[in-house]
Coordinates of C-alpha atoms in Angstrom, one line a residue:
M1022 CA -64.0 6.1 105.9
A1023 CA -66.0 4.4 103.2
T1024 CA -69.2 2.6 104.1
P1025 CA -69.5 -1.0 102.8
G1026 CA -71.8 -1.3 99.9
R1027 CA -71.2 2.2 98.7
S1028 CA -69.2 3.2 95.6
R1029 CA -65.7 4.7 95.8
P1030 CA -65.4 8.4 95.5
V1031 CA -64.5 9.8 92.1
E1032 CA -61.1 11.0 93.4
D1033 CA -60.1 7.4 94.2
V1034 CA -61.1 6.2 90.7
A1035 CA -59.0 9.0 89.0
T1036 CA -56.1 8.3 91.2
S1037 CA -56.0 4.5 90.4
A1038 CA -56.4 5.2 86.6
K1039 CA -53.3 7.4 86.4
P1040 CA -50.8 4.6 87.0
K1041 CA -52.5 2.5 84.3
R1042 CA -52.4 5.2 81.8
A1043 CA -48.7 5.8 82.6
E1044 CA -48.0 2.1 82.3
R1045 CA -49.7 1.9 78.9
R1046 CA -47.8 5.0 77.7
R1047 CA -44.5 3.4 78.8
A1048 CA -45.4 0.2 77.0
K1049 CA -46.4 2.1 73.8
N1050 CA -43.1 4.1 73.9
A1051 CA -41.1 0.9 74.4
I1052 CA -42.7 -0.6 71.3
H1053 CA -42.1 2.5 69.3
R1054 CA -38.4 2.6 70.4
R1055 CA -38.0 -1.1 69.4
N1056 CA -39.6 -0.4 66.0
R1057 CA -37.3 2.6 65.5
R1058 CA -34.3 0.5 66.5
R1059 CA -35.2 -2.3 64.1
A1060 CA -35.7 0.2 61.2
F1061 CA -32.4 1.8 61.9
T1062 CA -30.6 -1.6 61.9
L1063 CA -32.2 -2.5 58.5
T1064 CA -30.9 0.8 57.1
E1065 CA -27.5 0.1 58.4
L1066 CA -27.5 -3.3 56.9
L1067 CA -28.6 -2.0 53.5
S1068 CA -25.9 0.7 53.6
T1069 CA -23.3 -1.7 54.6
F1070 CA -24.3 -4.1 51.8
V1071 CA -24.1 -1.3 49.2
I1072 CA -20.7 -0.2 50.5
V1073 CA -19.3 -3.7 50.5
S1074 CA -20.6 -4.3 47.0
V1075 CA -18.9 -1.2 45.7
L1076 CA -15.7 -2.0 47.4
L1077 CA -15.8 -5.6 46.0
G1078 CA -16.4 -4.2 42.5
I1079 CA -13.5 -1.8 42.8
G1080 CA -11.3 -4.6 44.2
L1081 CA -12.2 -6.9 41.3
C1082 CA -11.5 -4.2 38.8
L1083 CA -8.1 -3.5 40.4
C1084 CA -7.3 -7.2 40.6
R1085 CA -8.2 -7.7 37.0
G1086 CA -6.2 -4.7 35.9
A1087 CA -3.2 -5.9 38.0
R1088 CA -3.4 -9.4 36.4
Q1089 CA -3.5 -7.9 32.9
A1090 CA -0.6 -5.6 33.7
A1091 CA 1.4 -8.6 35.0
R1092 CA 0.6 -10.6 31.9
T1093 CA 1.7 -7.7 29.8
V1094 CA 5.0 -7.6 31.6
V1095 CA 5.5 -11.3 31.0
A1096 CA 4.6 -10.9 27.3
Q1097 CA 7.2 -8.1 27.0
G1098 CA 9.8 -10.4 28.7
N1099 CA 8.9 -13.3 26.4
L1100 CA 9.4 -11.1 23.3
R1101 CA 12.7 -9.9 24.5
Q1102 CA 13.9 -13.4 24.7
V1103 CA 12.5 -14.2 21.3
S1104 CA 14.4 -11.2 20.0
V1105 CA 17.6 -12.6 21.4
G1106 CA 16.8 -16.0 19.8
L1107 CA 16.2 -14.3 16.4
E1108 CA 19.5 -12.4 16.7
L1109 CA 21.4 -15.7 17.5
Y1110 CA 19.6 -17.3 14.6
F1111 CA 20.7 -14.4 12.3
R1112 CA 24.3 -14.7 13.3
R1113 CA 24.3 -18.4 12.2
F1114 CA 22.1 -18.2 9.1
F1115 CA 22.4 -14.5 8.1
N1116 CA 18.7 -14.1 8.0
Y1117 CA 15.6 -14.5 10.1
P1118 CA 13.5 -17.7 10.0
A1119 CA 11.1 -18.0 7.0
E1120 CA 7.4 -17.4 7.6
S1121 CA 5.6 -20.6 8.5
D1122 CA 3.0 -22.0 10.8
N1123 CA 5.6 -22.9 13.4
L1124 CA 8.2 -20.3 14.6
V1125 CA 9.0 -22.4 17.6
T1126 CA 11.0 -25.2 15.8
P1127 CA 13.7 -23.0 14.2
L1128 CA 14.1 -20.8 17.3
T1129 CA 14.1 -23.6 20.0
P1130 CA 17.9 -24.2 19.8
F1131 CA 18.5 -20.5 20.4
V1132 CA 16.0 -20.0 23.2
G1133 CA 16.8 -21.8 26.5
E1134 CA 13.2 -21.7 27.9
P1135 CA 10.4 -23.0 25.7
R1136 CA 7.8 -21.1 27.8
V1137 CA 8.9 -17.8 26.2
F1138 CA 6.9 -18.9 23.1
R1139 CA 3.7 -18.9 25.0
N1140 CA 1.2 -16.0 24.8
P1141 CA 0.5 -15.0 28.4
L1142 CA -2.2 -12.5 27.2
D1143 CA -4.4 -15.4 25.9
D1144 CA -5.0 -19.1 26.4
E1145 CA -3.7 -20.3 23.0
P1146 CA -4.2 -24.0 22.3
V1147 CA -0.6 -24.5 21.1
P1148 CA 2.4 -22.5 22.5
G1149 CA 3.9 -20.3 19.9
R1150 CA 0.7 -20.2 17.7
T1151 CA 0.2 -16.5 18.1
L1152 CA 3.9 -15.7 17.5
S1153 CA 3.9 -17.8 14.3
L1154 CA 0.6 -16.5 13.0
L1155 CA 1.6 -12.9 13.3
Y1156 CA 5.3 -13.3 12.4
H1157 CA 6.7 -11.4 9.4
Q1158 CA 10.2 -12.1 8.1
P1159 CA 12.0 -8.8 7.7
T1160 CA 14.4 -8.5 4.8
P1161 CA 18.2 -8.4 5.6
A1162 CA 18.2 -4.6 5.0
Q1163 CA 15.3 -4.2 7.5
I1164 CA 17.0 -6.4 10.1
D1165 CA 19.8 -3.8 10.3
C1166 CA 17.3 -1.0 10.8
P1167 CA 15.1 -0.5 13.9
N1168 CA 11.3 -0.2 14.0
F1169 CA 10.3 -2.8 11.4
Y1170 CA 7.5 -5.1 12.6
V1171 CA 8.5 -8.7 13.4
T1172 CA 5.7 -10.4 15.5
A1173 CA 3.3 -9.7 18.3
L1174 CA 1.3 -11.1 21.2
L1175 CA -2.4 -10.3 21.6
C1176 CA -4.8 -10.4 24.5
A1177 CA -8.0 -12.5 24.3
D1178 CA -10.3 -9.5 23.3
R1179 CA -7.6 -8.1 20.9
S1180 CA -7.6 -4.8 22.6
T1181 CA -4.0 -4.9 23.7
A1182 CA -1.0 -6.0 21.6
V1183 CA 2.7 -6.3 22.6
I1184 CA 4.8 -5.9 19.4
L1185 CA 8.4 -6.9 18.7
K1186 CA 10.2 -4.8 16.1
T1187 CA 13.7 -5.0 14.6
G1188 CA 16.4 -3.6 16.9
G1189 CA 14.9 -5.5 19.9
I1190 CA 12.2 -2.8 20.2
I1191 CA 9.2 -3.8 22.3
E1192 CA 6.0 -1.7 22.0
K1193 CA 2.7 -2.0 23.9
H1194 CA -0.5 -0.9 22.0
D1195 CA -3.7 -0.4 23.9
G1196 CA -7.2 0.6 22.7
L1197 CA -7.2 -1.7 19.7
H1198 CA -10.2 -3.5 18.3
L1199 CA -8.6 -5.9 15.9
P1200 CA -11.0 -8.1 13.9
A1201 CA -10.3 -11.9 14.2
S1202 CA -10.5 -12.2 10.4
D1203 CA -7.8 -9.7 9.7
L1204 CA -5.0 -10.5 12.1
R1205 CA -2.7 -11.9 9.5
Q1206 CA -3.2 -8.9 7.3
A1207 CA -2.4 -6.6 10.2
A1208 CA 0.8 -8.5 10.8
L1209 CA 1.8 -8.4 7.1
A1210 CA 1.3 -4.7 7.1
L1211 CA 4.5 -4.3 9.0
D1212 CA 2.8 -2.6 11.9
L1213 CA 1.2 0.1 9.7
Q1214 CA -2.3 -1.2 10.1
W1215 CA -2.3 -1.5 13.9
G1216 CA -2.9 2.3 14.1
R1217 CA -6.0 2.0 11.9
Y1218 CA -7.8 -0.2 14.4
R1219 CA -7.5 2.4 17.2
S1220 CA -10.6 4.0 18.6
P1221 CA -11.8 7.0 16.6
G1222 CA -10.4 10.5 17.4
A1223 CA -6.6 9.8 17.4
G1224 CA -5.0 12.5 15.2
L1225 CA -5.2 11.9 11.4
S1226 CA -5.7 8.2 11.5
G1227 CA -8.5 6.7 9.4
P1228 CA -9.9 3.4 8.2
A1229 CA -8.2 1.2 5.7
G1230 CA -9.5 -1.9 4.0
P1231 CA -7.6 -5.1 3.2
T1232 CA -6.3 -5.8 -0.2
S1233 CA -8.6 -7.3 -2.8
P1234 CA -8.3 -9.3 -6.0
D1235 CA -9.2 -6.1 -7.9
D1236 CA -6.1 -4.3 -6.9
P1237 CA -4.0 -2.9 -9.8
D1238 CA -0.9 -4.5 -11.2
G1239 CA 2.3 -3.9 -9.3
E1240 CA 4.9 -5.4 -7.0
P1241 CA 5.0 -5.8 -3.2
L1242 CA 6.5 -2.6 -1.8
N1243 CA 7.5 -1.9 1.8
G1244 CA 9.9 0.1 3.9
A1245 CA 10.5 3.5 5.3
V1246 CA 11.9 6.8 4.0
N1247 CA 13.4 9.7 6.0
L1248 CA 11.6 12.6 4.4
N1249 CA 13.0 15.5 6.5
P1250 CA 15.8 14.8 8.9
K1251 CA 16.5 18.5 9.8
N1252 CA 13.0 20.0 9.9
N1253 CA 13.6 22.2 6.8
Y1254 CA 10.9 23.3 4.4
D1255 CA 12.8 22.2 1.3
F1256 CA 11.4 18.7 1.0
E1257 CA 8.4 17.7 -1.0
F1258 CA 5.6 15.4 0.2
E1259 CA 2.0 14.8 -0.8
L1260 CA -0.3 11.9 -0.1
R1261 CA -3.7 11.3 -1.6
R1262 CA -6.3 9.2 0.2
P1263 CA -9.0 7.1 -1.5
D1264 CA -11.6 9.7 -0.6
G1265 CA -9.7 12.4 -2.5
S1266 CA -8.3 14.3 0.6
T1267 CA -4.6 15.0 0.9
L1268 CA -1.9 15.1 3.4
T1269 CA 0.9 17.5 2.5
R1270 CA 4.2 18.9 3.7
D1271 CA 2.4 22.0 4.9
H1272 CA 0.0 19.9 7.0
L1273 CA 3.0 18.3 8.7
H1274 CA 4.7 21.6 9.5
A1275 CA 1.4 23.2 10.6
S1276 CA 0.9 20.3 13.1
G1277 CA 4.0 21.3 15.0
G1278 CA 5.3 17.8 14.9
S1279 CA 2.2 16.1 16.3
A1280 CA 0.7 14.8 13.0
D1281 CA 0.6 11.0 13.0
F1282 CA -1.3 9.4 10.1
S1283 CA -1.9 5.7 9.6
G1284 CA -4.2 4.7 6.8
P1285 CA -4.6 4.0 3.1
A1286 CA -3.3 6.0 0.1
V1287 CA -3.6 5.7 -3.6
W1288 CA -0.9 8.1 -4.6
I1289 CA 2.3 9.4 -2.9
R1290 CA 4.8 11.9 -4.2
F1291 CA 8.0 12.7 -2.1
T1292 CA 11.5 14.1 -2.4
P1293 CA 13.4 12.6 0.6
K1294 CA 16.2 14.5 2.3
G1295 CA 17.6 11.6 4.3
N1296 CA 20.7 10.0 3.2
G1297 CA 20.9 6.5 1.7
N1298 CA 21.2 4.5 5.0
Q1299 CA 18.1 6.2 6.3
N1300 CA 16.0 4.9 3.4
S1301 CA 15.1 1.2 3.3
L1302 CA 12.5 0.6 0.6
S1303 CA 12.1 -2.9 -0.7
L1304 CA 10.4 -3.7 -4.1
D1305 CA 9.4 -7.3 -4.7
G1306 CA 11.7 -8.4 -1.9
Q1307 CA 14.7 -6.6 -3.3
P1308 CA 16.3 -3.4 -1.9
Y1309 CA 15.1 -0.3 -3.8
E1310 CA 17.6 2.6 -3.8
V1311 CA 16.2 6.0 -2.9
S1312 CA 18.4 8.9 -3.6
N1313 CA 18.5 12.2 -1.7
G1314 CA 17.0 15.0 -3.8
R1315 CA 15.1 12.9 -6.4
T1316 CA 11.4 12.9 -6.6
Y1317 CA 9.5 9.6 -6.4
V1318 CA 5.9 8.7 -7.1
I1319 CA 4.2 5.6 -5.6
Q1320 CA 0.8 4.4 -7.0
G1321 CA -1.4 1.5 -6.0
G1322 CA -4.8 0.4 -5.0
A1323 CA -4.2 -0.6 -1.4
I1324 CA -1.1 1.2 0.0
Q1325 CA -0.9 1.2 3.7
T1326 CA 1.0 4.2 5.0
H1327 CA 2.3 5.6 8.3
V1328 CA 3.5 9.2 8.4
Y1329 CA 5.0 10.1 11.7
N1330 CA 7.5 12.3 13.5
S1331 CA 10.3 10.6 15.4
S1332 CA 11.3 13.7 17.3
K1333 CA 8.1 15.1 18.7
G1334 CA 9.9 17.4 21.2
G1335 CA 10.0 20.1 18.5
G1336 CA 13.8 19.9 18.1
R1337 CA 15.9 19.5 15.0
A1338 CA 17.1 16.0 15.8
T1339 CA 18.0 13.6 13.0
G1340 CA 15.0 11.6 11.8
K1341 CA 12.3 14.2 12.0
W1342 CA 9.6 13.1 9.5
W1343 CA 9.3 9.5 8.2
L1344 CA 7.1 7.9 5.6
A1345 CA 6.5 4.1 6.0
V1346 CA 4.7 2.2 3.3
N1347 CA 3.5 -1.3 2.7
A1348 CA 1.6 -2.4 -0.4
A1349 CA 0.8 -5.8 -2.0
H1350 CA 0.6 -4.2 -5.4
A1351 CA 2.3 -0.8 -6.1
T1352 CA 4.5 0.9 -8.6
I1353 CA 7.3 3.4 -7.9
T1354 CA 8.9 5.8 -10.4
A1355 CA 11.7 8.3 -10.0
S1356 CA 12.3 11.5 -11.7
K1357 CA 15.3 11.8 -14.0

Protein backbone atom coordinates (compact mmCIF):
# COMPACT_ATOMS: atom_id res chain seq x y z
CA MET A 1 0.00 0.00 0.00
CA ALA A 2 1.38 3.39 -0.99
CA THR A 3 2.27 5.83 1.71
CA PRO A 4 0.78 9.34 1.39
CA GLY A 5 3.29 11.89 0.12
CA ARG A 6 5.34 9.34 -1.68
CA SER A 7 5.44 9.00 -5.55
CA ARG A 8 3.68 6.15 -7.38
CA PRO A 9 5.74 3.21 -8.41
CA VAL A 10 7.09 3.12 -11.99
CA GLU A 11 4.86 0.15 -12.81
CA ASP A 12 1.72 2.19 -12.08
CA VAL A 13 2.88 5.06 -14.33
CA ALA A 14 3.59 2.68 -17.23
CA THR A 15 0.25 0.98 -16.78
CA SER A 16 -1.70 4.26 -16.91
CA ALA A 17 0.23 5.49 -19.97
CA LYS A 18 -0.67 2.49 -22.13
CA PRO A 19 -4.39 3.35 -22.47
CA LYS A 20 -3.51 6.91 -23.44
CA ARG A 21 -1.14 5.77 -26.15
CA ALA A 22 -3.72 3.33 -27.43
CA GLU A 23 -6.36 6.05 -27.47
CA ARG A 24 -4.08 8.41 -29.37
CA ARG A 25 -3.29 5.63 -31.84
CA ARG A 26 -6.97 4.93 -32.41
CA ALA A 27 -7.67 8.64 -32.95
CA LYS A 28 -4.79 8.90 -35.40
CA ASN A 29 -5.99 5.84 -37.30
CA ALA A 30 -9.51 7.25 -37.44
CA ILE A 31 -8.24 10.52 -38.93
CA HIS A 32 -6.18 8.57 -41.46
CA ARG A 33 -9.19 6.48 -42.44
CA ARG A 34 -11.32 9.59 -42.87
CA ASN A 35 -8.66 11.17 -45.08
CA ARG A 36 -8.42 8.03 -47.17
CA ARG A 37 -12.20 7.87 -47.51
CA ARG A 38 -12.34 11.52 -48.56
CA ALA A 39 -9.58 11.04 -51.16
CA PHE A 40 -11.30 7.97 -52.57
CA THR A 41 -14.57 9.84 -52.89
CA LEU A 42 -12.87 12.67 -54.81
CA THR A 43 -11.34 10.14 -57.20
CA GLU A 44 -14.74 8.60 -57.73
CA LEU A 45 -16.25 12.00 -58.46
CA LEU A 46 -13.56 12.86 -61.00
CA SER A 47 -13.91 9.48 -62.71
CA THR A 48 -17.68 9.82 -62.82
CA PHE A 49 -17.39 13.32 -64.26
CA VAL A 50 -15.06 12.11 -67.02
CA ILE A 51 -17.30 9.16 -67.88
CA VAL A 52 -20.42 11.31 -67.96
CA SER A 53 -18.65 13.89 -70.16
CA VAL A 54 -17.59 11.20 -72.63
CA LEU A 55 -21.08 9.71 -72.72
CA LEU A 56 -22.62 13.13 -73.24
CA GLY A 57 -20.20 13.82 -76.09
CA ILE A 58 -21.04 10.51 -77.74
CA GLY A 59 -24.73 11.15 -77.23
CA LEU A 60 -24.49 14.60 -78.80
CA CYS A 61 -22.61 13.23 -81.80
CA LEU A 62 -25.15 10.45 -82.26
CA CYS A 63 -28.00 12.91 -81.87
CA ARG A 64 -26.44 15.30 -84.37
CA GLY A 65 -25.85 12.45 -86.81
CA ALA A 66 -29.41 11.21 -86.37
CA ARG A 67 -30.79 14.69 -87.03
CA GLN A 68 -28.65 15.03 -90.15
CA ALA A 69 -29.77 11.61 -91.38
CA ALA A 70 -33.40 12.56 -90.77
CA ARG A 71 -32.95 15.83 -92.68
CA THR A 72 -31.36 13.93 -95.55
CA VAL A 73 -34.34 11.57 -95.73
CA VAL A 74 -36.69 14.57 -95.83
CA ALA A 75 -34.57 16.17 -98.58
CA GLN A 76 -34.76 12.99 -100.63
CA GLY A 77 -38.53 12.90 -100.18
CA ASN A 78 -38.84 16.54 -101.21
CA LEU A 79 -36.85 15.97 -104.38
CA ARG A 80 -38.99 12.96 -105.27
CA GLN A 81 -42.08 15.15 -105.10
CA VAL A 82 -40.32 17.86 -107.11
CA SER A 83 -39.50 15.18 -109.68
CA VAL A 84 -43.19 14.26 -109.90
CA GLY A 85 -44.06 17.94 -110.32
CA LEU A 86 -41.52 18.28 -113.13
CA GLU A 87 -42.97 15.24 -114.88
CA LEU A 88 -46.50 16.65 -114.66
CA TYR A 89 -45.21 20.00 -115.95
CA PHE A 90 -43.52 18.21 -118.85
CA ARG A 91 -46.73 16.38 -119.81
CA ARG A 92 -48.50 19.71 -120.19
CA PHE A 93 -45.77 21.88 -121.72
CA PHE A 94 -43.48 19.21 -123.28
CA ASN A 95 -40.45 20.65 -121.53
CA TYR A 96 -39.09 21.42 -118.07
CA PRO A 97 -39.38 24.97 -116.63
CA ALA A 98 -36.86 27.49 -117.86
CA GLU A 99 -33.97 28.44 -115.60
CA SER A 100 -34.83 31.41 -113.40
CA ASP A 101 -34.51 32.71 -109.87
CA ASN A 102 -37.80 31.07 -108.90
CA LEU A 103 -38.58 27.44 -109.63
CA VAL A 104 -41.45 27.44 -107.13
CA THR A 105 -43.90 29.48 -109.22
CA PRO A 106 -44.09 27.23 -112.31
CA LEU A 107 -44.16 24.03 -110.24
CA THR A 108 -46.64 25.06 -107.53
CA PRO A 109 -49.75 24.02 -109.55
CA PHE A 110 -48.24 20.54 -109.95
CA VAL A 111 -47.03 20.05 -106.37
CA GLY A 112 -49.70 19.78 -103.70
CA GLU A 113 -47.53 20.63 -100.70
CA PRO A 114 -45.47 23.87 -100.85
CA ARG A 115 -43.15 22.59 -98.12
CA VAL A 116 -41.47 20.25 -100.60
CA PHE A 117 -39.60 23.26 -102.03
CA ARG A 118 -37.84 23.87 -98.71
CA ASN A 119 -34.27 22.78 -98.11
CA PRO A 120 -34.30 20.76 -94.84
CA LEU A 121 -30.49 20.57 -94.90
CA ASP A 122 -30.10 24.33 -94.39
CA ASP A 123 -31.99 27.34 -93.10
CA GLU A 124 -32.61 29.14 -96.37
CA PRO A 125 -34.24 32.59 -96.16
CA VAL A 126 -36.79 31.86 -98.91
CA PRO A 127 -38.26 28.38 -99.55
CA GLY A 128 -37.13 27.11 -102.93
CA ARG A 129 -34.07 29.35 -103.15
CA THR A 130 -31.60 26.43 -103.20
CA LEU A 131 -33.66 24.45 -105.72
CA SER A 132 -33.87 27.48 -108.01
CA LEU A 133 -30.21 28.46 -107.66
CA LEU A 134 -28.93 24.99 -108.50
CA TYR A 135 -31.56 24.11 -111.12
CA HIS A 136 -30.47 23.29 -114.65
CA GLN A 137 -33.05 22.84 -117.38
CA PRO A 138 -32.29 19.61 -119.27
CA THR A 139 -32.90 19.45 -122.99
CA PRO A 140 -35.88 17.41 -124.27
CA ALA A 141 -33.47 14.69 -125.37
CA GLN A 142 -31.91 14.58 -121.89
CA ILE A 143 -35.32 14.40 -120.19
CA ASP A 144 -35.91 11.04 -121.88
CA CYS A 145 -32.56 9.71 -120.62
CA PRO A 146 -31.66 8.98 -116.99
CA ASN A 147 -28.79 10.42 -114.95
CA PHE A 148 -28.75 14.01 -116.22
CA TYR A 149 -28.44 16.58 -113.47
CA VAL A 150 -31.56 18.66 -112.67
CA THR A 151 -31.19 20.29 -109.23
CA ALA A 152 -29.90 19.67 -105.71
CA LEU A 153 -30.22 20.47 -102.02
CA LEU A 154 -27.15 21.28 -99.89
CA CYS A 155 -26.43 21.20 -96.18
CA ALA A 156 -25.20 24.33 -94.44
CA ASP A 157 -21.48 23.45 -94.58
CA ARG A 158 -21.83 22.19 -98.20
CA SER A 159 -20.39 18.77 -97.31
CA THR A 160 -23.55 16.84 -98.25
CA ALA A 161 -25.67 17.19 -101.37
CA VAL A 162 -28.87 15.40 -102.34
CA ILE A 163 -29.15 15.52 -106.13
CA LEU A 164 -32.12 15.04 -108.45
CA LYS A 165 -31.42 13.64 -111.90
CA THR A 166 -33.59 12.88 -114.88
CA GLY A 167 -35.49 9.64 -114.61
CA GLY A 168 -36.46 10.48 -111.03
CA ILE A 169 -33.03 9.39 -109.77
CA ILE A 170 -32.05 10.70 -106.32
CA GLU A 171 -28.41 10.58 -105.24
CA LYS A 172 -26.74 11.50 -101.95
CA HIS A 173 -23.16 12.78 -102.09
CA ASP A 174 -21.07 13.04 -98.91
CA GLY A 175 -17.55 14.30 -98.30
CA LEU A 176 -17.91 17.39 -100.47
CA HIS A 177 -16.29 20.76 -99.83
CA LEU A 178 -18.14 22.99 -102.25
CA PRO A 179 -17.05 26.63 -102.33
CA ALA A 180 -19.85 29.14 -101.91
CA SER A 181 -18.63 31.14 -104.89
CA ASP A 182 -18.91 28.23 -107.32
CA LEU A 183 -22.24 26.57 -106.54
CA ARG A 184 -23.92 27.80 -109.71
CA GLN A 185 -21.00 26.60 -111.79
CA ALA A 186 -21.22 23.18 -110.15
CA ALA A 187 -24.91 22.98 -111.01
CA LEU A 188 -24.40 24.05 -114.61
CA ALA A 189 -21.78 21.34 -115.00
CA LEU A 190 -24.55 18.72 -115.04
CA ASP A 191 -23.22 16.93 -111.98
CA LEU A 192 -19.78 16.50 -113.52
CA GLN A 193 -18.05 18.91 -111.16
CA TRP A 194 -19.49 17.50 -107.95
CA GLY A 195 -16.89 14.75 -108.02
CA ARG A 196 -14.05 17.23 -108.31
CA TYR A 197 -14.89 18.73 -104.91
CA ARG A 198 -14.47 15.42 -103.09
CA SER A 199 -11.68 14.95 -100.61
CA PRO A 200 -8.37 13.86 -102.23
CA GLY A 201 -7.63 10.19 -102.76
CA ALA A 202 -10.75 9.04 -104.62
CA GLY A 203 -9.67 7.18 -107.76
CA LEU A 204 -8.57 9.30 -110.72
CA SER A 205 -10.49 12.43 -109.79
CA GLY A 206 -8.60 15.71 -109.94
CA PRO A 207 -9.13 19.47 -109.60
CA ALA A 208 -10.86 21.51 -112.25
CA GLY A 209 -11.18 25.26 -112.53
CA PRO A 210 -14.22 27.23 -113.64
CA THR A 211 -14.45 28.67 -117.09
CA SER A 212 -12.76 31.99 -117.77
CA PRO A 213 -13.07 34.79 -120.36
CA ASP A 214 -9.90 33.47 -122.02
CA ASP A 215 -11.50 30.18 -123.07
CA PRO A 216 -11.21 29.46 -126.82
CA ASP A 217 -14.02 29.87 -129.30
CA GLY A 218 -16.65 27.17 -129.46
CA GLU A 219 -20.20 26.29 -128.55
CA PRO A 220 -21.76 24.88 -125.37
CA LEU A 221 -21.43 21.10 -125.47
CA ASN A 222 -22.91 18.61 -123.02
CA GLY A 223 -24.27 15.10 -122.84
CA ALA A 224 -23.12 11.50 -122.53
CA VAL A 225 -21.77 8.86 -124.91
CA ASN A 226 -21.80 5.09 -124.47
CA LEU A 227 -18.21 4.21 -125.33
CA ASN A 228 -18.28 0.47 -124.81
CA PRO A 229 -21.56 -1.32 -124.05
CA LYS A 230 -20.14 -4.86 -124.29
CA ASN A 231 -16.71 -4.49 -122.65
CA ASN A 232 -14.86 -5.23 -125.88
CA TYR A 233 -11.43 -3.87 -126.79
CA ASP A 234 -12.42 -2.56 -130.21
CA PHE A 235 -13.40 0.95 -129.13
CA GLU A 236 -11.07 3.96 -129.11
CA PHE A 237 -10.75 6.47 -126.31
CA GLU A 238 -8.12 8.97 -125.20
CA LEU A 239 -8.47 11.99 -122.91
CA ARG A 240 -5.77 14.61 -122.34
CA ARG A 241 -5.72 16.64 -119.15
CA PRO A 242 -4.42 20.22 -118.84
CA ASP A 243 -1.20 18.95 -117.20
CA GLY A 244 -0.41 16.78 -120.24
CA SER A 245 -1.32 13.43 -118.66
CA THR A 246 -3.71 11.09 -120.42
CA LEU A 247 -6.49 8.65 -119.67
CA THR A 248 -6.87 5.95 -122.33
CA ARG A 249 -8.85 2.84 -123.16
CA ASP A 250 -6.02 0.72 -121.76
CA HIS A 251 -6.25 2.53 -118.42
CA LEU A 252 -9.97 1.80 -118.27
CA HIS A 253 -9.54 -1.90 -118.95
CA ALA A 254 -6.56 -2.20 -116.59
CA SER A 255 -8.67 -0.79 -113.76
CA GLY A 256 -11.00 -3.79 -113.93
CA GLY A 257 -13.99 -1.49 -114.16
CA SER A 258 -13.14 0.62 -111.11
CA ALA A 259 -11.80 3.72 -112.90
CA ASP A 260 -13.91 6.80 -112.21
CA PHE A 261 -12.52 10.12 -113.42
CA SER A 262 -14.15 13.50 -112.88
CA GLY A 263 -12.10 16.47 -113.96
CA PRO A 264 -10.97 18.78 -116.76
CA ALA A 265 -9.82 17.87 -120.24
CA VAL A 266 -8.50 19.86 -123.19
CA TRP A 267 -8.75 17.17 -125.86
CA ILE A 268 -10.83 13.98 -126.21
CA ARG A 269 -10.84 11.41 -128.99
CA PHE A 270 -13.34 8.53 -128.99
CA THR A 271 -15.03 5.98 -131.22
CA PRO A 272 -18.29 5.02 -129.50
CA LYS A 273 -19.79 1.54 -129.79
CA GLY A 274 -23.17 2.38 -128.28
CA ASN A 275 -26.11 2.77 -130.62
CA GLY A 276 -27.82 6.07 -131.34
CA ASN A 277 -30.30 6.13 -128.47
CA GLN A 278 -27.44 5.61 -125.99
CA ASN A 279 -25.70 8.79 -127.13
CA SER A 280 -27.17 12.15 -126.17
CA LEU A 281 -24.74 14.92 -127.00
CA SER A 282 -26.08 18.44 -127.38
CA LEU A 283 -24.16 21.21 -129.17
CA ASP A 284 -25.34 24.78 -128.59
CA GLY A 285 -28.66 23.47 -127.28
CA GLN A 286 -29.34 21.27 -130.32
CA PRO A 287 -29.02 17.46 -130.46
CA TYR A 288 -25.73 16.34 -131.97
CA GLU A 289 -25.91 12.94 -133.65
CA VAL A 290 -23.14 10.53 -132.71
CA SER A 291 -22.83 7.48 -134.95
CA ASN A 292 -21.54 4.07 -133.98
CA GLY A 293 -18.06 3.46 -135.38
CA ARG A 294 -17.11 7.04 -136.32
CA THR A 295 -14.24 8.77 -134.54
CA TYR A 296 -14.88 12.12 -132.86
CA VAL A 297 -12.53 14.73 -131.43
CA ILE A 298 -13.62 17.28 -128.82
CA GLN A 299 -11.39 20.28 -128.07
CA GLY A 300 -11.82 23.18 -125.68
CA GLY A 301 -10.25 25.14 -122.87
CA ALA A 302 -12.53 24.10 -120.01
CA ILE A 303 -14.17 20.76 -120.73
CA GLN A 304 -15.58 19.10 -117.64
CA THR A 305 -15.65 15.33 -118.00
CA HIS A 306 -16.81 12.25 -116.16
CA VAL A 307 -15.61 8.83 -117.31
CA TYR A 308 -17.28 6.03 -115.39
CA ASN A 309 -18.38 2.41 -115.47
CA SER A 310 -22.09 1.76 -115.11
CA SER A 311 -21.61 -1.97 -114.45
CA LYS A 312 -18.87 -2.27 -111.85
CA GLY A 313 -19.72 -5.88 -111.08
CA GLY A 314 -17.32 -6.91 -113.85
CA GLY A 315 -20.04 -8.31 -116.10
CA ARG A 316 -20.81 -7.57 -119.72
CA ALA A 317 -24.03 -5.68 -119.08
CA THR A 318 -25.16 -3.01 -121.52
CA GLY A 319 -23.76 0.40 -120.68
CA LYS A 320 -20.28 -0.57 -119.51
CA TRP A 321 -18.19 2.58 -120.10
CA TRP A 322 -19.58 6.10 -120.44
CA LEU A 323 -18.12 9.50 -121.26
CA ALA A 324 -20.08 12.52 -119.99
CA VAL A 325 -18.96 15.99 -121.05
CA ASN A 326 -19.94 19.57 -120.36
CA ALA A 327 -18.19 22.60 -121.75
CA ALA A 328 -19.07 26.26 -122.15
CA HIS A 329 -16.82 26.53 -125.23
CA ALA A 330 -15.87 23.45 -127.24
CA THR A 331 -15.68 22.13 -130.78
CA ILE A 332 -16.43 18.59 -131.97
CA THR A 333 -15.40 17.12 -135.30
CA ALA A 334 -16.14 13.71 -136.81
CA SER A 335 -14.06 11.59 -139.14
CA LYS A 336 -15.36 11.06 -142.65
